[in-house]
Short mmCIF file of C-alpha atoms and ligand atoms in Angstrom, two decimals:
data_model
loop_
_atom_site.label_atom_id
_atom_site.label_comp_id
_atom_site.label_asym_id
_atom_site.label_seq_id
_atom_site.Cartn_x
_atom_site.Cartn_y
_atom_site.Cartn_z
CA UNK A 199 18.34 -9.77 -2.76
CA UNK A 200 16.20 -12.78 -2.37
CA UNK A 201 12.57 -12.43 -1.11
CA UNK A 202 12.26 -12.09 2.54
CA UNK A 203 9.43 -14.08 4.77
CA UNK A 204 6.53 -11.07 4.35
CA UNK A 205 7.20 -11.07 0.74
CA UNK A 206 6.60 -14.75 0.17
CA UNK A 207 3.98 -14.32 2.72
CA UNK A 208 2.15 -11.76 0.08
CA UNK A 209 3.25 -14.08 -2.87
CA UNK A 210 1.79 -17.10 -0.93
CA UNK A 211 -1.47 -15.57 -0.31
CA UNK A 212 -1.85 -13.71 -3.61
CA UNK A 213 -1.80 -17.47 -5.01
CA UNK A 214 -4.24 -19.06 -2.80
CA UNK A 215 -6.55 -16.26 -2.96
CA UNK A 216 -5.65 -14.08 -6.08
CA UNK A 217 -5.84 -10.52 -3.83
CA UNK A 218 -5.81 -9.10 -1.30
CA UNK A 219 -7.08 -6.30 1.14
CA UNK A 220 -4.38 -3.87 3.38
CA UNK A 221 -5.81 -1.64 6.46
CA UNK A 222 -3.57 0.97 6.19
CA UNK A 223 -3.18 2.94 9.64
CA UNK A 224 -1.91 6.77 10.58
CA UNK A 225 -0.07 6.52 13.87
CA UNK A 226 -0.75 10.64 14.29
CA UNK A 227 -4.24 10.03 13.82
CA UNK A 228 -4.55 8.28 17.28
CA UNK A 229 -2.92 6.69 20.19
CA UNK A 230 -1.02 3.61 19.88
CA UNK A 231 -3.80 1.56 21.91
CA UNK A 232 -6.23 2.83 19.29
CA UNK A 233 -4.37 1.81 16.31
CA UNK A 234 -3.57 -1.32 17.68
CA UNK A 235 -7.32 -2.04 18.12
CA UNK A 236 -8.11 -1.37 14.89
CA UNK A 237 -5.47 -3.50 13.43
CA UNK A 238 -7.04 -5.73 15.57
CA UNK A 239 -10.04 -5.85 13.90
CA UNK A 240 -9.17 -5.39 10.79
CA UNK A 241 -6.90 -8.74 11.35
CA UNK A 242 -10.40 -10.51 12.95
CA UNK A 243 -12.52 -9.19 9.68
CA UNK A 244 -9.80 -10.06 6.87
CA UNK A 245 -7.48 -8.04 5.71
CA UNK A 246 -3.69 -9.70 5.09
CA UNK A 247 -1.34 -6.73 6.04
CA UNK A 248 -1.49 -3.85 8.18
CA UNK A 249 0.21 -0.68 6.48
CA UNK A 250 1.90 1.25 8.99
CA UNK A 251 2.36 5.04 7.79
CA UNK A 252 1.91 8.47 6.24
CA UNK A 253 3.00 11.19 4.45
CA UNK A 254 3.07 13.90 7.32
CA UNK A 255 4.49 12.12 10.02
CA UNK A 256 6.87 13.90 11.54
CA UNK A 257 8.10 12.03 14.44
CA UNK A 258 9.68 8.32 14.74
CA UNK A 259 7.81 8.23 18.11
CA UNK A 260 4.53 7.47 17.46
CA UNK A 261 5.07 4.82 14.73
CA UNK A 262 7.63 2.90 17.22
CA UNK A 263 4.59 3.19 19.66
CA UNK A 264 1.93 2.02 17.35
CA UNK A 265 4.08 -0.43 15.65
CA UNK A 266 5.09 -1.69 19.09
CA UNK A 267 0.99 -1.93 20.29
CA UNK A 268 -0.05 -3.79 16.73
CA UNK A 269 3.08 -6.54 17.00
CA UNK A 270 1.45 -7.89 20.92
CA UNK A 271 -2.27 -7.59 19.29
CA UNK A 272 -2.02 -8.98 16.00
CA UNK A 273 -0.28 -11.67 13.84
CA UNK A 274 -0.57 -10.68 10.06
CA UNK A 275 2.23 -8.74 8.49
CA UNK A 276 3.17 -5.06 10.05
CA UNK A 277 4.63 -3.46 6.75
CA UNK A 278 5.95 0.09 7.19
CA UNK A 279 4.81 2.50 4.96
CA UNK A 280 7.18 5.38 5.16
CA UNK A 281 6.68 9.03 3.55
CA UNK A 282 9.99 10.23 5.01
CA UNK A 283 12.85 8.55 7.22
CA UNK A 284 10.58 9.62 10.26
CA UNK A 285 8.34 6.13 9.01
CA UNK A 286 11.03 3.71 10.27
CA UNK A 287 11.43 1.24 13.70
CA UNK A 288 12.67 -2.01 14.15
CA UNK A 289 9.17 -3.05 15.33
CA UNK A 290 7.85 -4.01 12.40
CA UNK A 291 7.93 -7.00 10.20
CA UNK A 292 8.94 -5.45 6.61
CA UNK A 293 9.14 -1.72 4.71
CA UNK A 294 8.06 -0.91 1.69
CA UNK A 295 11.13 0.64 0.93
CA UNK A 296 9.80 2.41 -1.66
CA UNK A 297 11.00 5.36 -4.50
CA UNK A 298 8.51 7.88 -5.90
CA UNK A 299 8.94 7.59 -9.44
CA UNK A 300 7.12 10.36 -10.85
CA UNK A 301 8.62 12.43 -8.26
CA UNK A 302 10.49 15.54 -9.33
CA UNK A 303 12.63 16.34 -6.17
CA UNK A 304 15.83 13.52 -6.23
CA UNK A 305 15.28 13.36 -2.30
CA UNK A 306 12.09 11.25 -3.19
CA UNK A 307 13.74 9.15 -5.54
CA UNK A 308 16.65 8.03 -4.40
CA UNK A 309 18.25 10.37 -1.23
CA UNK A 310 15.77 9.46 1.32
CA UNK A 311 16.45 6.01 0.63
CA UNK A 312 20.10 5.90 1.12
CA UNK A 313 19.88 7.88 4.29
CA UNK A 314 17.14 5.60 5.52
CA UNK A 315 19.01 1.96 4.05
CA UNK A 316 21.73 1.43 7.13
CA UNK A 317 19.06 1.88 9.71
CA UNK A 318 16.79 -0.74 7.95
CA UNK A 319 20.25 -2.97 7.77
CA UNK A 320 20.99 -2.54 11.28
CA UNK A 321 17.46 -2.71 13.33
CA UNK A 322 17.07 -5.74 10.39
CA UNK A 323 13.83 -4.58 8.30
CA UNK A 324 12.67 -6.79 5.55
CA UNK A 325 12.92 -4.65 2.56
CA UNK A 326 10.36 -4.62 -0.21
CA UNK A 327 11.70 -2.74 -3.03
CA UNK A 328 8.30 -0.92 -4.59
CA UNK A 329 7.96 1.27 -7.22
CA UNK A 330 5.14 3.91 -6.24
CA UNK A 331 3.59 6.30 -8.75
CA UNK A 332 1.26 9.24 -7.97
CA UNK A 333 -2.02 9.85 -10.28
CA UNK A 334 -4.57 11.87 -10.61
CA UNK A 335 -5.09 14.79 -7.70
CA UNK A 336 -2.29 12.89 -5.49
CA UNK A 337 -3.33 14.64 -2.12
CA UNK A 338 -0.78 15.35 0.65
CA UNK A 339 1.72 12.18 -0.44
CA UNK A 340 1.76 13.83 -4.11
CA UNK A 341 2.67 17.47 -2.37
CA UNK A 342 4.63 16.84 -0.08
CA UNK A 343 6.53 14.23 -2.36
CA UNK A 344 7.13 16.84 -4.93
CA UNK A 345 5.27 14.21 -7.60
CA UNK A 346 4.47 15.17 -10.97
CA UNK A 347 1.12 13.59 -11.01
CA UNK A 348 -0.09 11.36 -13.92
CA UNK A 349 -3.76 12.32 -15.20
CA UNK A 350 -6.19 9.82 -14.88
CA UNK A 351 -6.58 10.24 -19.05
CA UNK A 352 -3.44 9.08 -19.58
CA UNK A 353 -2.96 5.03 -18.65
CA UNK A 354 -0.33 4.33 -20.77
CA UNK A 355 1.83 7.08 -19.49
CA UNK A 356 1.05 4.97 -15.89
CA UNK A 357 2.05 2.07 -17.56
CA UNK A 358 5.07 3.30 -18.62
CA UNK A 359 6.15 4.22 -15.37
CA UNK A 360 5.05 1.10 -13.83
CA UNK A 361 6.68 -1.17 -16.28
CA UNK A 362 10.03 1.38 -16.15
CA UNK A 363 9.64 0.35 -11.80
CA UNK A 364 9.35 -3.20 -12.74
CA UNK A 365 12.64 -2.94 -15.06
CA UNK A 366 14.36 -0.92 -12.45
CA UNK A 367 13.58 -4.08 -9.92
CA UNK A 368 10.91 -3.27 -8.50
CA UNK A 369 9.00 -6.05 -7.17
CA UNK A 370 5.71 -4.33 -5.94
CA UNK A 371 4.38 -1.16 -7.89
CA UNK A 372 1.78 0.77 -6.46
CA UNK A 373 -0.56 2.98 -7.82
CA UNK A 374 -1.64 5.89 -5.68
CA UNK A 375 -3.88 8.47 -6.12
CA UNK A 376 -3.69 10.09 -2.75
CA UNK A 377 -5.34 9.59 0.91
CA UNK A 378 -9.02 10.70 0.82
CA UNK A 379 -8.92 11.17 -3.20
CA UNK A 380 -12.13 12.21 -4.24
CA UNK A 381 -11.91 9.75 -7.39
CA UNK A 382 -9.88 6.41 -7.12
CA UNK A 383 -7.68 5.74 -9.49
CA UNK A 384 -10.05 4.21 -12.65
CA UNK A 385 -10.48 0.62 -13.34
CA UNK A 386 -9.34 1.59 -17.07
CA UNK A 387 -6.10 2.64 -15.69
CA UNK A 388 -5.34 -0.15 -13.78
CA UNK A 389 -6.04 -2.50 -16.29
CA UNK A 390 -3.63 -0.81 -18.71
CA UNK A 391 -0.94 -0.82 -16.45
CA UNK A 392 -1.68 -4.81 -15.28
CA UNK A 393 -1.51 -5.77 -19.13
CA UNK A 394 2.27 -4.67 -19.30
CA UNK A 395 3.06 -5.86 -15.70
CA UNK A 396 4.40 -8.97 -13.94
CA UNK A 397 4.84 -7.87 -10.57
CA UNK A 398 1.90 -7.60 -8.34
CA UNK A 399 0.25 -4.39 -8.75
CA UNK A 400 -1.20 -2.37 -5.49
CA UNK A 401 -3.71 0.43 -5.69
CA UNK A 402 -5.19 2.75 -3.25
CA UNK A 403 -6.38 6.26 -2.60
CA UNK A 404 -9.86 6.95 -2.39
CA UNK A 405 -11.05 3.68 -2.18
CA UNK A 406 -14.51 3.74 -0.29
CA UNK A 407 -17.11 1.32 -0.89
CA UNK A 408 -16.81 -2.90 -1.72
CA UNK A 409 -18.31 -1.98 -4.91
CA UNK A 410 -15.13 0.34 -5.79
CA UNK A 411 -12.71 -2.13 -4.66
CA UNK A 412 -14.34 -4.93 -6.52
CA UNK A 413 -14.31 -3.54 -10.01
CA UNK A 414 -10.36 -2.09 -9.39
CA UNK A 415 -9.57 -6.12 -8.65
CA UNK A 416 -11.48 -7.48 -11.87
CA UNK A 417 -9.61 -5.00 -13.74
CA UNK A 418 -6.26 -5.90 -12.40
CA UNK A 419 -5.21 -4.77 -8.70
CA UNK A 420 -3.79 -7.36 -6.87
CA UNK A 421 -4.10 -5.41 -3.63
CA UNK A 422 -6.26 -2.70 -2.37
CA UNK A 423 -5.11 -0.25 0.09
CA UNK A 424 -7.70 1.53 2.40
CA UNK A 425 -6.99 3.93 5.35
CA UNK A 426 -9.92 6.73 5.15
CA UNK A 427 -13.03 5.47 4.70
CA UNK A 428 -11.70 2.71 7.55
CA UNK A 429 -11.39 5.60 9.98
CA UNK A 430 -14.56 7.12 8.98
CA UNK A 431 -16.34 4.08 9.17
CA UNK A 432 -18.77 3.70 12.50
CA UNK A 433 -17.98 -0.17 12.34
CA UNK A 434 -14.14 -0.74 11.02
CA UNK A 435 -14.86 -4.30 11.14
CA UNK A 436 -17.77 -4.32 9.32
CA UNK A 437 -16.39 -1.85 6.86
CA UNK A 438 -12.79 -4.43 6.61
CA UNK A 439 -14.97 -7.19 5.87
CA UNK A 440 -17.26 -5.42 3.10
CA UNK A 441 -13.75 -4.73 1.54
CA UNK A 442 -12.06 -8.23 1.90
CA UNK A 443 -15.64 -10.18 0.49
CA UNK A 444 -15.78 -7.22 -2.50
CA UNK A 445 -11.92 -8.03 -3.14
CA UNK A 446 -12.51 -11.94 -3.45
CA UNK A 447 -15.59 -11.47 -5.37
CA UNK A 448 -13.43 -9.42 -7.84
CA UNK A 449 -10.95 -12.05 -8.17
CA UNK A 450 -12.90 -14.56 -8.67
CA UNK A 451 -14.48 -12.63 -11.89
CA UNK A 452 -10.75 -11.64 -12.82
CA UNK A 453 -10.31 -15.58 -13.34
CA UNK A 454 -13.21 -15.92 -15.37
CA UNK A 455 -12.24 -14.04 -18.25
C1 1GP B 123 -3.05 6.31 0.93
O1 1GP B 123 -3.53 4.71 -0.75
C2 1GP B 123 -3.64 4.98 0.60
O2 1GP B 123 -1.68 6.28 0.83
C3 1GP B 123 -5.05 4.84 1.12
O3 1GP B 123 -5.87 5.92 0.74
O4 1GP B 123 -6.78 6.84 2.87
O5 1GP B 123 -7.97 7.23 0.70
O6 1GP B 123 -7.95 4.97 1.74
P1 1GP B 123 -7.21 6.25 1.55
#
């Protein structure tokens, strides 16, 4: 399966400006209109992808809605990011169609994905095969996805998994250490698991401040994933923007060493 147009998109962009910052939004959290503001912003302040998603969702309504409101506001990349085959419409531009590695229930690993695969054929999805891997606490994705969660002391066990994604063909791996985590995912982590991988390498969970983001980039992320702290913020715009400058700044120490 050849790279579709968001993928080289990512690939593209990843090259000009060596990462990158996604606004990841909850279409339960608030009306289609809303969301699609916000993307709207985040869009004006930045960031190269909306993430369309959750763990909990539990009706294909409101991300059809949502997904349908961000497409006539915005023109970046709408990825899906499903937790279950309730995470799927046609309205979007690509899925992360993704397989929870360190899950321990088969339905995350492979069962969901082959009941979900003919809809993504026929409604005609772009389909990014990721590899995604739950650390640390894992919050309600590492629940309800039955995950065995990696400790934050062990990097080369995350490694292993990541690099056993990338084998597997993988061509995104994401690190996740749950919405809201109290403690991102460590910069020592992620750079053990960038020094054994080719494939871009996403992280997210937790991720509040420009400062945070920065030092997860210089130590390897390629992309930084942030839905919380966006809907806490007073100013999402201000708050994308703090995020996007913070990831170029730690890119452009990455390349110095
Ligand atoms: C969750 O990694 C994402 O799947 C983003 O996490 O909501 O904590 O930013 P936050």
């Amino acid at each position: 399966m050849k790279p579709g147009r968001v993928e080289a998109y990512l690939h593209q962009r990843l090259e000009e400006e060596g990462a990158l910052h996604f606004t990841l939004l909850d279409p339960e959290k608030a009306s289609p209109e809303k969301t699609a503001e916000a993307a709207s912003a985040a869009e004006r302040a930045g960031s190269s992808a909306i993430l369309l998603g959750g763990s909990t969702i539990a009706s294909q309504l409101e991300v059809e809605a949502s997904a349908k409101a961000i497409k006539a506001k915005t023109s970046i990349p709408l990825i899906l990011f499903p937790g279950n085959v309730t995470g799927i419409t046609g309205h979007a531009d690509a899925i992360f169609f993704m397989s929870l590695l360190n899950s321990e229930n088969p339905y995350f690993l492979t069962g969901v994905q082959a009941l979900a695969a003919p809809t993504i054929k026929r409604v005609g999805l772009e389909a990014i095969p990721l590899g995604y891997l739950i650390l640390g606490g894992g919050g309600a994705a590492g629940y309800v996805g039955y995950a065995r969660p990696i400790p934050y002391g062990q990097p080369t066990l995350a490694a292993a998994y990541a690099l056993a994604g990338q084998y597997l063909g993988m061509r995104l791996i994401y690190l996740e250490a749950g919405s809201g985590a109290e403690q991102p995912i460590p910069p020592e982590t992620v750079k053990t698991v960038r020094s054994v991988l080719d494939v871009p390498l996403i992280v997210g969970g937790g991720i509040r401040t420009g400062k945070t983001a920065e030092s997860l980039v210089e130590a390897g992320a390629d992309i930084i994933v942030t839905g919380t702290v966006l809907e806490e913020a007073e100013s999402l715009e201000g708050k994308v923007g703090e995020l996007v400058e913070a990831t170029r700044r730690g890119a452009q120490r990455r390349r110095r060493h």
